[in-house]
Short mmCIF file of C-alpha atoms in Angstrom, two decimals:
data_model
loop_
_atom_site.label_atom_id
_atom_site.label_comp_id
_atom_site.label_asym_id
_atom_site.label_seq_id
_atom_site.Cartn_x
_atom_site.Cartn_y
_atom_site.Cartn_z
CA UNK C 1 121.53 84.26 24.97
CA UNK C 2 118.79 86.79 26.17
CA UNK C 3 119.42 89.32 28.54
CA UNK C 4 116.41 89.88 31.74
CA UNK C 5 114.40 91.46 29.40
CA UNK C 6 114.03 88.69 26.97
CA UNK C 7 116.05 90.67 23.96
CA UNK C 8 119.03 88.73 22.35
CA UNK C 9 122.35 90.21 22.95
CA UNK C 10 123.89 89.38 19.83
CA UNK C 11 127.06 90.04 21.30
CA UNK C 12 127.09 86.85 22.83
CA UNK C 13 125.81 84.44 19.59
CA UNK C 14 127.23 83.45 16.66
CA UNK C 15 125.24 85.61 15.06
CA UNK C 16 127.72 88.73 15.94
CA UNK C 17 131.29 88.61 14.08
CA UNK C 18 132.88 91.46 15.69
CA UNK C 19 134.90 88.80 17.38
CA UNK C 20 136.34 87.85 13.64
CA UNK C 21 138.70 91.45 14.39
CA UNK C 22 139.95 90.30 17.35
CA UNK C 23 141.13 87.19 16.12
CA UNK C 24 137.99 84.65 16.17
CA UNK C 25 137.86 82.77 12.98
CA UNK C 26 133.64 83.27 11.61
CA UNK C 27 131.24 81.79 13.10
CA UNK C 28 133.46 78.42 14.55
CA UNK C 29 134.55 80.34 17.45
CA UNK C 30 138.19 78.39 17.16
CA UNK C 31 141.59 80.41 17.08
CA UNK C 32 142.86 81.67 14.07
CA UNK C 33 144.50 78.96 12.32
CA UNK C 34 147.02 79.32 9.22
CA UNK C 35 145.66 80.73 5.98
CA UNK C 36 142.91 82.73 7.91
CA UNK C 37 142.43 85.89 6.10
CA UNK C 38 141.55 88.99 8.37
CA UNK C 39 138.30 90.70 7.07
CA UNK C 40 139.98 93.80 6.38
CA UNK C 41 141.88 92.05 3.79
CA UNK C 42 139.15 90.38 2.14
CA UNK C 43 135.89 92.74 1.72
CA UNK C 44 133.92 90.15 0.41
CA UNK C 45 134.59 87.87 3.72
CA UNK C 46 133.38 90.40 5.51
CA UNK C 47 130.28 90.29 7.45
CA UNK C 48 126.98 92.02 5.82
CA UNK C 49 125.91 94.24 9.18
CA UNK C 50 122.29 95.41 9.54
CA UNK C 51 121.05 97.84 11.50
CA UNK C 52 118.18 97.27 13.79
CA UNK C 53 116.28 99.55 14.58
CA UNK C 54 114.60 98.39 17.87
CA UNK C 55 111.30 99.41 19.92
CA UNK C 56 113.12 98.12 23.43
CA UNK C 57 111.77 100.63 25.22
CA UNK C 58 108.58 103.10 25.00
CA UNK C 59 105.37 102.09 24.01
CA UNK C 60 106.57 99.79 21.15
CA UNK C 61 108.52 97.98 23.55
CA UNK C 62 106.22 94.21 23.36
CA UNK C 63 107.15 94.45 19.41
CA UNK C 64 110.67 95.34 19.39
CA UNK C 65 111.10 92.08 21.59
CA UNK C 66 109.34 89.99 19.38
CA UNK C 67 110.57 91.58 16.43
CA UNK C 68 114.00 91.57 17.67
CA UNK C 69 113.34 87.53 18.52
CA UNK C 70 112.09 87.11 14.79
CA UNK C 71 114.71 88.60 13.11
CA UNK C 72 117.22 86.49 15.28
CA UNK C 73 115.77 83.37 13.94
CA UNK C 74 115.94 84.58 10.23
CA UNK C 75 118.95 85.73 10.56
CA UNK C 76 120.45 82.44 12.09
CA UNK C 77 118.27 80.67 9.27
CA UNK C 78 119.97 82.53 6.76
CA UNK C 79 123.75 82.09 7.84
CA UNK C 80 122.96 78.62 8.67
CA UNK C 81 122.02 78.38 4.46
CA UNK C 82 125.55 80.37 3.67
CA UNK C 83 124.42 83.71 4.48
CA UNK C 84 123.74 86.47 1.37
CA UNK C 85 126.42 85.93 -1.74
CA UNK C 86 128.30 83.44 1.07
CA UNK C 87 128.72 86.25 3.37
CA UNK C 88 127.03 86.08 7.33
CA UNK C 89 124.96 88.26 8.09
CA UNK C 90 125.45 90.48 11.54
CA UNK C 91 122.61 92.47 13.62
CA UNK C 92 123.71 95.37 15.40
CA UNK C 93 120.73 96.56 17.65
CA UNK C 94 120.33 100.34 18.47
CA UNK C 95 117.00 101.28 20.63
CA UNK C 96 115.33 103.97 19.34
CA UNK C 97 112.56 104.45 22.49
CA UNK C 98 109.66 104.51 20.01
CA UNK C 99 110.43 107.68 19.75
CA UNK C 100 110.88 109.62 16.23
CA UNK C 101 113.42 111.85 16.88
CA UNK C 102 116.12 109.51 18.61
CA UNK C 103 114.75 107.26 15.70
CA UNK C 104 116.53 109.41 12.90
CA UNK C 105 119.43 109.73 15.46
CA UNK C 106 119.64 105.60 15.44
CA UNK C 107 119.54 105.80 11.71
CA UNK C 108 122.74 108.60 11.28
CA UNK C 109 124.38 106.41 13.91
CA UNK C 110 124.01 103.18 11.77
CA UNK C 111 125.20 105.53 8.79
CA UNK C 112 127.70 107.20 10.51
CA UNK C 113 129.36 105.42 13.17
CA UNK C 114 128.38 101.45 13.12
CA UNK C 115 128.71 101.72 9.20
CA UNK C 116 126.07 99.35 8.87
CA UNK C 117 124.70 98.31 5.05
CA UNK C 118 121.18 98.56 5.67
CA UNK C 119 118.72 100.16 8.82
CA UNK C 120 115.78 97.42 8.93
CA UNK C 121 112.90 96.98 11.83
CA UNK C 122 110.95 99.83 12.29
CA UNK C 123 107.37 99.08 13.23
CA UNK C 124 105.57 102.40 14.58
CA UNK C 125 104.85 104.93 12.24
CA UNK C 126 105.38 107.89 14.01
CA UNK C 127 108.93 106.56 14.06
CA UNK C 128 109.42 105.47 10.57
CA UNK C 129 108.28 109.45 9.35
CA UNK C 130 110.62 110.61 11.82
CA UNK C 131 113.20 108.41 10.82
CA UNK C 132 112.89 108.55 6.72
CA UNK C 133 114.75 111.79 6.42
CA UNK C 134 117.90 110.52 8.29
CA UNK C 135 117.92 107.53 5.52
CA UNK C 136 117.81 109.58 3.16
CA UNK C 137 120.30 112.07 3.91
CA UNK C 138 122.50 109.85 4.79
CA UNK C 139 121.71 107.25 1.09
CA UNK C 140 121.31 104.21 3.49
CA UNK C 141 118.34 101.99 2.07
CA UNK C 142 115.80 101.46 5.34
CA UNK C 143 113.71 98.82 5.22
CA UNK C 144 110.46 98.81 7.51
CA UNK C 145 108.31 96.29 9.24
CA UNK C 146 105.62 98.68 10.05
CA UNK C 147 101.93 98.54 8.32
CA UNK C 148 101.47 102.21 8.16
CA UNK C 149 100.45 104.02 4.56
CA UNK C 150 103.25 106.18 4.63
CA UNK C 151 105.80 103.87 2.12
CA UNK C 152 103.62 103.51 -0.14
CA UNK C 153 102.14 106.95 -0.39
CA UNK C 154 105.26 108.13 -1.45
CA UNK C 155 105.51 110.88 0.61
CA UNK C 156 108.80 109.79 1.87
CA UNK C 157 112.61 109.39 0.03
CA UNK C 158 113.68 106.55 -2.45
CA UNK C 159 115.89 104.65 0.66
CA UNK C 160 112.76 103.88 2.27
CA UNK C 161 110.95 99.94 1.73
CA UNK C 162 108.08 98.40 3.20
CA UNK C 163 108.72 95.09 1.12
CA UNK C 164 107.49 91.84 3.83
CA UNK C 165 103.96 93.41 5.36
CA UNK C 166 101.54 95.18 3.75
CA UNK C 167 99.68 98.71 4.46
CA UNK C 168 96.69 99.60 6.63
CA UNK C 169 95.09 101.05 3.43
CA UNK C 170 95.11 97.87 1.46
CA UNK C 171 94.27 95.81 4.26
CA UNK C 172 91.07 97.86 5.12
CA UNK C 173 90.04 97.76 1.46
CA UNK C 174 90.09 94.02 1.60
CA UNK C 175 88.36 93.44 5.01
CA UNK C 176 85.31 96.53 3.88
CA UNK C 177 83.35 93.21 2.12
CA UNK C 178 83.48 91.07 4.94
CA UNK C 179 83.10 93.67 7.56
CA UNK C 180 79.70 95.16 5.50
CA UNK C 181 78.42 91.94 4.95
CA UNK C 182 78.84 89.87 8.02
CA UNK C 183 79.42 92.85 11.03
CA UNK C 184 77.50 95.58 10.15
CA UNK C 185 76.50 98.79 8.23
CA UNK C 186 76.63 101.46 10.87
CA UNK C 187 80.31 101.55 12.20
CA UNK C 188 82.46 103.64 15.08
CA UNK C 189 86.05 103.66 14.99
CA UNK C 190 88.06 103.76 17.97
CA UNK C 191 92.15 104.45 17.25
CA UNK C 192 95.15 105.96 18.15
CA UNK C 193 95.80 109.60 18.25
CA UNK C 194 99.02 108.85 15.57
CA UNK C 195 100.01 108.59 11.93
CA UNK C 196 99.07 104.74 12.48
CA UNK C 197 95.84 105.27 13.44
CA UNK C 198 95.42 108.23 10.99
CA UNK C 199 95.25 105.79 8.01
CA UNK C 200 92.97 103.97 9.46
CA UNK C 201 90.66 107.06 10.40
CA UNK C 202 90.90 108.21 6.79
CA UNK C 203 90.93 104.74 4.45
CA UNK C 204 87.84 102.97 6.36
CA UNK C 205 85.18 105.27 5.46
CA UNK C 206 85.47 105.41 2.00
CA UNK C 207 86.15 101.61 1.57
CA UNK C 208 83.22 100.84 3.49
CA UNK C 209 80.56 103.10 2.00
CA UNK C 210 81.85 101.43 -1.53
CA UNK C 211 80.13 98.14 0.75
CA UNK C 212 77.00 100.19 1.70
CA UNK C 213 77.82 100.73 5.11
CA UNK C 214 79.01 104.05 6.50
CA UNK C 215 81.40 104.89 9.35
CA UNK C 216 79.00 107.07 12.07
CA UNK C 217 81.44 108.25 14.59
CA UNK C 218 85.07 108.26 15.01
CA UNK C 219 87.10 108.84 18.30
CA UNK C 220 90.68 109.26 18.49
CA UNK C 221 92.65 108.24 21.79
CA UNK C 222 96.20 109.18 22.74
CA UNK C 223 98.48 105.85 22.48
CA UNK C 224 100.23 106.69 25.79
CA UNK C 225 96.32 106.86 27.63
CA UNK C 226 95.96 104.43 30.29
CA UNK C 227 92.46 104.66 30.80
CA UNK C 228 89.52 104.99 28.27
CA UNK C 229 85.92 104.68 29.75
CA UNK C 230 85.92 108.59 29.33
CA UNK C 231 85.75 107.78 25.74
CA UNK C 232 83.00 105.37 25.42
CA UNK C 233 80.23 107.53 25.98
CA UNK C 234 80.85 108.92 22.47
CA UNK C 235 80.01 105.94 20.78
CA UNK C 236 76.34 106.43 18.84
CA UNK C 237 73.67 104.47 20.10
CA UNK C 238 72.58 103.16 16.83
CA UNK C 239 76.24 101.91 15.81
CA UNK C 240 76.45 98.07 14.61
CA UNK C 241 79.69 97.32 15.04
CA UNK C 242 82.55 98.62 16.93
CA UNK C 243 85.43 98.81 15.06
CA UNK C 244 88.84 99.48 17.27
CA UNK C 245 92.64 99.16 16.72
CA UNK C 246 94.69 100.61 19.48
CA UNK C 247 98.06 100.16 20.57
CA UNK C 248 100.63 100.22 23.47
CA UNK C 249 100.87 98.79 26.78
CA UNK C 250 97.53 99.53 27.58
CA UNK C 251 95.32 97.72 25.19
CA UNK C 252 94.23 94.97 28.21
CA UNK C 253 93.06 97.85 29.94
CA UNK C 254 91.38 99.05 26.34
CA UNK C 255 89.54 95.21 26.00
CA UNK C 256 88.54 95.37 29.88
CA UNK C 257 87.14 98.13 29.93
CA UNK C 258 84.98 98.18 26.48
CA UNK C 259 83.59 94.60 27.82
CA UNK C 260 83.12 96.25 31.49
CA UNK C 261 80.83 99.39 29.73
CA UNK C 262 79.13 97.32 27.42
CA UNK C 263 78.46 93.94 29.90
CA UNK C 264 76.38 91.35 27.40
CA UNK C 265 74.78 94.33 25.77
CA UNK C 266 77.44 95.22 23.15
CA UNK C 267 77.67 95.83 19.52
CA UNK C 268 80.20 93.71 16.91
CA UNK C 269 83.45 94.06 17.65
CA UNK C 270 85.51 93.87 15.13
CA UNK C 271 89.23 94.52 16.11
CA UNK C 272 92.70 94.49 14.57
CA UNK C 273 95.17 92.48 16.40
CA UNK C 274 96.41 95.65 17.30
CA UNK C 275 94.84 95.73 20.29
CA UNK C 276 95.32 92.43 21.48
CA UNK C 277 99.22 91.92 20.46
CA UNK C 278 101.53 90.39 23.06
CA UNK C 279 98.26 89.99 25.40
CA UNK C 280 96.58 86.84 26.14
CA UNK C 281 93.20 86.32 24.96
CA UNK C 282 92.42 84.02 27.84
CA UNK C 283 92.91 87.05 30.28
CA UNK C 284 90.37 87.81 33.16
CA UNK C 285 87.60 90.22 31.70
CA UNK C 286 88.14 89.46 28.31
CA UNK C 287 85.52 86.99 28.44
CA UNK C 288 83.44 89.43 26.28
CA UNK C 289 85.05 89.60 23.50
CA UNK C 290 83.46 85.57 22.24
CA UNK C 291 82.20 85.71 19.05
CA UNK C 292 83.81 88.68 18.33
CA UNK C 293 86.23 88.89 14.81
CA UNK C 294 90.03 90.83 14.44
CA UNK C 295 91.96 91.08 11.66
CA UNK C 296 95.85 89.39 11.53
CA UNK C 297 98.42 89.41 9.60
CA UNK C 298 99.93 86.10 10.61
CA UNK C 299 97.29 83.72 12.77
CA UNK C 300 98.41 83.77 16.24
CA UNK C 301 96.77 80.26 17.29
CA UNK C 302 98.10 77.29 15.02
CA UNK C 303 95.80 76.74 11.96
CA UNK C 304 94.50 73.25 10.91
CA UNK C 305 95.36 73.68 7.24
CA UNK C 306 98.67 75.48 8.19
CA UNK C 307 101.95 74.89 5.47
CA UNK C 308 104.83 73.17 5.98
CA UNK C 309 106.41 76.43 6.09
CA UNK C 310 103.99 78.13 8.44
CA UNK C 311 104.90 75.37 10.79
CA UNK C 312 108.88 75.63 10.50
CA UNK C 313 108.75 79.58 10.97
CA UNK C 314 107.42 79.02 14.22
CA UNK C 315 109.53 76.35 15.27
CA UNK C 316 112.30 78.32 14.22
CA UNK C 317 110.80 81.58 16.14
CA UNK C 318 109.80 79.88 18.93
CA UNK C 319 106.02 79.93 19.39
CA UNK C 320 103.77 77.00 20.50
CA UNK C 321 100.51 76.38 18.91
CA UNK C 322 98.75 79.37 21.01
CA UNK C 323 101.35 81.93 19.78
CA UNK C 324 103.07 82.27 23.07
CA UNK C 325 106.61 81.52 23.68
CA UNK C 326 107.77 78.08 23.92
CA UNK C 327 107.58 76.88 27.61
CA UNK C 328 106.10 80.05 28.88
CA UNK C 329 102.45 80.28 28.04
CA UNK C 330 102.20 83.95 29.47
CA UNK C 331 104.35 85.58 27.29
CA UNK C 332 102.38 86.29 23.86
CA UNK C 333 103.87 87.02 20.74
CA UNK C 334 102.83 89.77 18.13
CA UNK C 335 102.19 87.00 15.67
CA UNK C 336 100.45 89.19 13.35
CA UNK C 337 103.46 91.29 12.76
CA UNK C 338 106.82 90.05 13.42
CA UNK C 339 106.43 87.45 10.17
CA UNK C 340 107.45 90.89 8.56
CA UNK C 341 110.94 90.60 9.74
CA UNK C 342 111.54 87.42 8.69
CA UNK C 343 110.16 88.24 5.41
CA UNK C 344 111.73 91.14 4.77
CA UNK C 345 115.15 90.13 5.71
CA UNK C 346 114.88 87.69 2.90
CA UNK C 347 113.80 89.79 0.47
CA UNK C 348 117.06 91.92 1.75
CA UNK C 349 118.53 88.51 0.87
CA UNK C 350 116.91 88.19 -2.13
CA UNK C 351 117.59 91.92 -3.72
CA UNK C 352 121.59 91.82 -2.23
CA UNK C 353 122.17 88.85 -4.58
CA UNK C 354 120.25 90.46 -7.36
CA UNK C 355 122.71 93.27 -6.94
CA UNK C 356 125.37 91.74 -6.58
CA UNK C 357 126.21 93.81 -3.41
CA UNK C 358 129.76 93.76 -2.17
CA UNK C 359 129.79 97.05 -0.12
CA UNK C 360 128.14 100.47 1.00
CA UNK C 361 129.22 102.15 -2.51
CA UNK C 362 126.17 99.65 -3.88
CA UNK C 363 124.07 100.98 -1.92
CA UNK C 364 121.99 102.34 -5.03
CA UNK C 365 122.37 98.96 -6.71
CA UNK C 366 120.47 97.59 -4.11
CA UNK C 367 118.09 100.05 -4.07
CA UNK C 368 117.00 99.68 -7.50
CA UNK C 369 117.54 95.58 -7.54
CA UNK C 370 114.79 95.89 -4.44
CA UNK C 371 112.77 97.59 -6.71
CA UNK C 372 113.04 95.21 -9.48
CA UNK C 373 111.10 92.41 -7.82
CA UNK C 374 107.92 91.38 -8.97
CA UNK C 375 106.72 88.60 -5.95
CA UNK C 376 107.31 86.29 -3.28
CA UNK C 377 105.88 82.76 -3.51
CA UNK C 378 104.40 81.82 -0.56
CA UNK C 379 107.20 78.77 1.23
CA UNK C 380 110.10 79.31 3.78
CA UNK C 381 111.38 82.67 2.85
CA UNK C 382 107.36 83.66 2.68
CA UNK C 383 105.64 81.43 5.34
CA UNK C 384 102.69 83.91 5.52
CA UNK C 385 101.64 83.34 2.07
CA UNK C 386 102.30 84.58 -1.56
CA UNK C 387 102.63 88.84 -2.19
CA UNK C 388 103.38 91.05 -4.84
CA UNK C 389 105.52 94.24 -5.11
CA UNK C 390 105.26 97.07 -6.27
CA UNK C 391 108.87 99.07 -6.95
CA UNK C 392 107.14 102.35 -7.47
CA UNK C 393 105.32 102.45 -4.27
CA UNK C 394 108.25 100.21 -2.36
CA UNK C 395 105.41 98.45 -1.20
CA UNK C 396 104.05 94.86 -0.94
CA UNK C 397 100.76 93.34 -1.10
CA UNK C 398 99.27 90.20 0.43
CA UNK C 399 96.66 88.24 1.78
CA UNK C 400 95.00 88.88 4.92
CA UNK C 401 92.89 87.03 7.74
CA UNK C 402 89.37 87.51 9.58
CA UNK C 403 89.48 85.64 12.36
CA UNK C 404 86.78 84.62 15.50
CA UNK C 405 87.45 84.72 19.36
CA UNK C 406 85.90 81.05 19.68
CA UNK C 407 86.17 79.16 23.03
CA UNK C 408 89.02 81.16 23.86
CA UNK C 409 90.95 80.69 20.93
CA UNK C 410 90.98 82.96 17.25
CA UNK C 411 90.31 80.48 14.24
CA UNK C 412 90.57 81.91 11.35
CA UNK C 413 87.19 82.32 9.43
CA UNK C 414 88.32 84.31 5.94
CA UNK C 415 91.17 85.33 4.11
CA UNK C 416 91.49 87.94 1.18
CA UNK C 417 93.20 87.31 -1.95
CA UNK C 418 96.49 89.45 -2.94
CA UNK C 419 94.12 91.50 -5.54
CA UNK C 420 91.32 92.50 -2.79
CA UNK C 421 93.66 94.84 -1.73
CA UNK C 422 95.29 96.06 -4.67
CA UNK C 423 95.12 100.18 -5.45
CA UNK C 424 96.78 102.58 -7.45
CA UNK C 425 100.02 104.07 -7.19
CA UNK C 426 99.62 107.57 -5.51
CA UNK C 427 103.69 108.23 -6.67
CA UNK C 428 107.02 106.76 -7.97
CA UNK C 429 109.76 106.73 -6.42
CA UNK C 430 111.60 105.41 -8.74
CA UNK C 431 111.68 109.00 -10.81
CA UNK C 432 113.64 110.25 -7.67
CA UNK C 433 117.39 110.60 -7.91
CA UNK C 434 119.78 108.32 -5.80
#
């Protein structure tokens, strides 16, 4: 069930077991019958519980839904299959306000009070820096859906993964071709005033003047600003191609008003989804942004050549061909993001077994069996498409897509391979103590 706000309380699915100490027997919702063995007496009947870490409210507040809807439907998926090592597998959701200091208080309170195994979720950045320490204080591995540099820079604690999306620095390194070749040479950046938009502001440049093309300008908006023509004026009059990732409730209001400065006169745009997550592209005003290209993670729209497993992930997450939620057209998913909780909860899946994880005192097993793996084939557990992992950097790599606003749909017109975006380690966190 969903409460008015269109997050699942997991109190009220099968997908909680906290009703297993009362007396329910797991996951049949019957009485207890004869033989039942109380989890307290049986550790490994016990549920696996991770902790979400959830964007409900603050400026995050469109992905936390989405990601909390995401990880719902993996989660079911994966106790419908017999859970991790025959164990179900629990959610409990804290929110954390998008905001980095009551993010490291939801991480202690997973640690501390809710006992949880794992803290997983985290998309913004500013939160997942402000959270890290907490993780690692408290030895509780924390695995991130987020995007940002800051996992694999290593600048953070041996707890911390980003194993089921991959980094803003390896995805601008392998969009700088296509962006050089096809958008233009003379670029302005437009992004957010945050750690998020930081990596962007200092991994574009370089990658693109490896193409021949050179960033001219860069302008820096606050993510909580609500209105942004005072900006455009800064952009160069010579610049080719606009290139613009913001974030927040306010990115219509970004798109409306670029198109309203610009009218048919404009430059390339070429966005990240970014600035368009959770927002429908068919929206008045947006009329502009036609023949204009974004990068995704996951397509939004339904894809002709689109895999088997593509499909059943969103069946199973419950988005129609247009990315929106099934039978209600106006609310848009993040589709470019949220794929990262389903992955990652399987590679969770995948590095639990590995482990052979029984309980919180293999918590370091787990850690280091999550740094064993080597790659996910692209199918079910990987519906985006294939990656590779890197144990020293905790972080994964992948294939990304270019695609075009056409007829008011985005068709995807490119994708990178895994090595485009490939770099060297900057650390290892594996040489850090547990």
């Amino acid at each position: 069930m969903a409460d008015r706000n269109g997050f699942f309380d997991l109190s009220k699915t099968t997908l909680s077991r906290r009703t297993a100490l009362k007396g329910i027997a797991a996951g049949a919702g019957l009485a207890l019958a004869p033989g039942f063995v109380r989890y307290s007496q049986a550790q490994s009947s016990a549920p696996i519980k991770i902790g979400f870490q959830s964007h409900r409210t603050g400026i995050g507040a469109a992905y936390g839904r989405w990601y909390e809807k995401t990880s719902a439907a993996a989660v079911k998926a994966i106790n419908d299959a017999g859970g991790i090592s025959g164990r179900k597998v629990e959610l409990v959701i804290e929110d954390d306000g998008t905001d980095p200091a009551r993010g490291a208080e939801v991480v202690a309170k997973f640690a501390k009070q809710h006992k949880t195994d794992i803290v997983f979720g985290t998309l913004f950045s500013h939160v997942v820096i402000g959270s890290a320490p907490a993780a690692g204080e408290n030895k509780i591995p924390y695995f991130v859906v987020s995007e940002g540099h800051h996992v694999a820079s290593t600048k953070l604690n041996r707890y911390v993964f980003q194993p089921g999306i991959t980094d803003v620095k390896s995805q601008i390194q392998s969009m700088a071709p296509w962006i050089a070749a096809n958008a233009g040479k003379k670029v302005t950046q437009i992004f957010p005033d945050f750690a998020f938009g930081y990596d962007h502001r200092d991994y574009l440049p370089p990658a693109l003047k490896a193409q021949g093309a050179d960033v001219i300008a860069q302008i820096a908006i606050p993510p909580t600003e609500s209105s942004f023509t005072k900006y455009f004026p800064q952009i160069p009059a010579e610049t080719d191609v606009i290139y613009h990732v913001m974030v927040g409730p306010a990115v219509l209001t970004f798109v409306k008003e670029l198109g309203e400065f610009y009218g048919s006169q404009r430059p390339q745009l070429f966005g990240f989804m970014d600035s368009l997550e959770a927002t429908d592209i068919n929206s008045p005003g947006l009329e502009f942004l036609d023949g204009s290209h974004f990068w995704e993670g996951s397509p939004r729209y339904a894809q002709p050549d689109d895999s088997a497993a593509q499909k059943a992930y969103r069946a199973a997450v419950g988005i129609d061909d247009n990315g929106a939620a099934v039978g209600d057209p106006k609310d848009v998913s993040t589709a470019s993001h949220m794929f990262g909780c389903w992955e990652t909860l399987y590679v969770v899946k995948k590095a639990m077994e590995d482990a052979g994880y029984k309980g919180q005192e293999d918590r370091a097993k787990l850690v280091e069996a999550t740094e064993a793996l080597k790659e996910f084939a692209e199918g079910p557990e990987h519906p985006q498409g294939p990656k590779t992992f890197n144990g020293k950097i905790h972080q994964c790599f992948g294939i990304q897509n270019i695609s075009k606003v056409e007829g008011g749909k985005l068709k995807v017109v490119h994708k990178t391979k895994i090595e485009d975006g490939l770099y060297e380690p900057e650390g290892d966190y594996t040489t850090q103590a547990l």
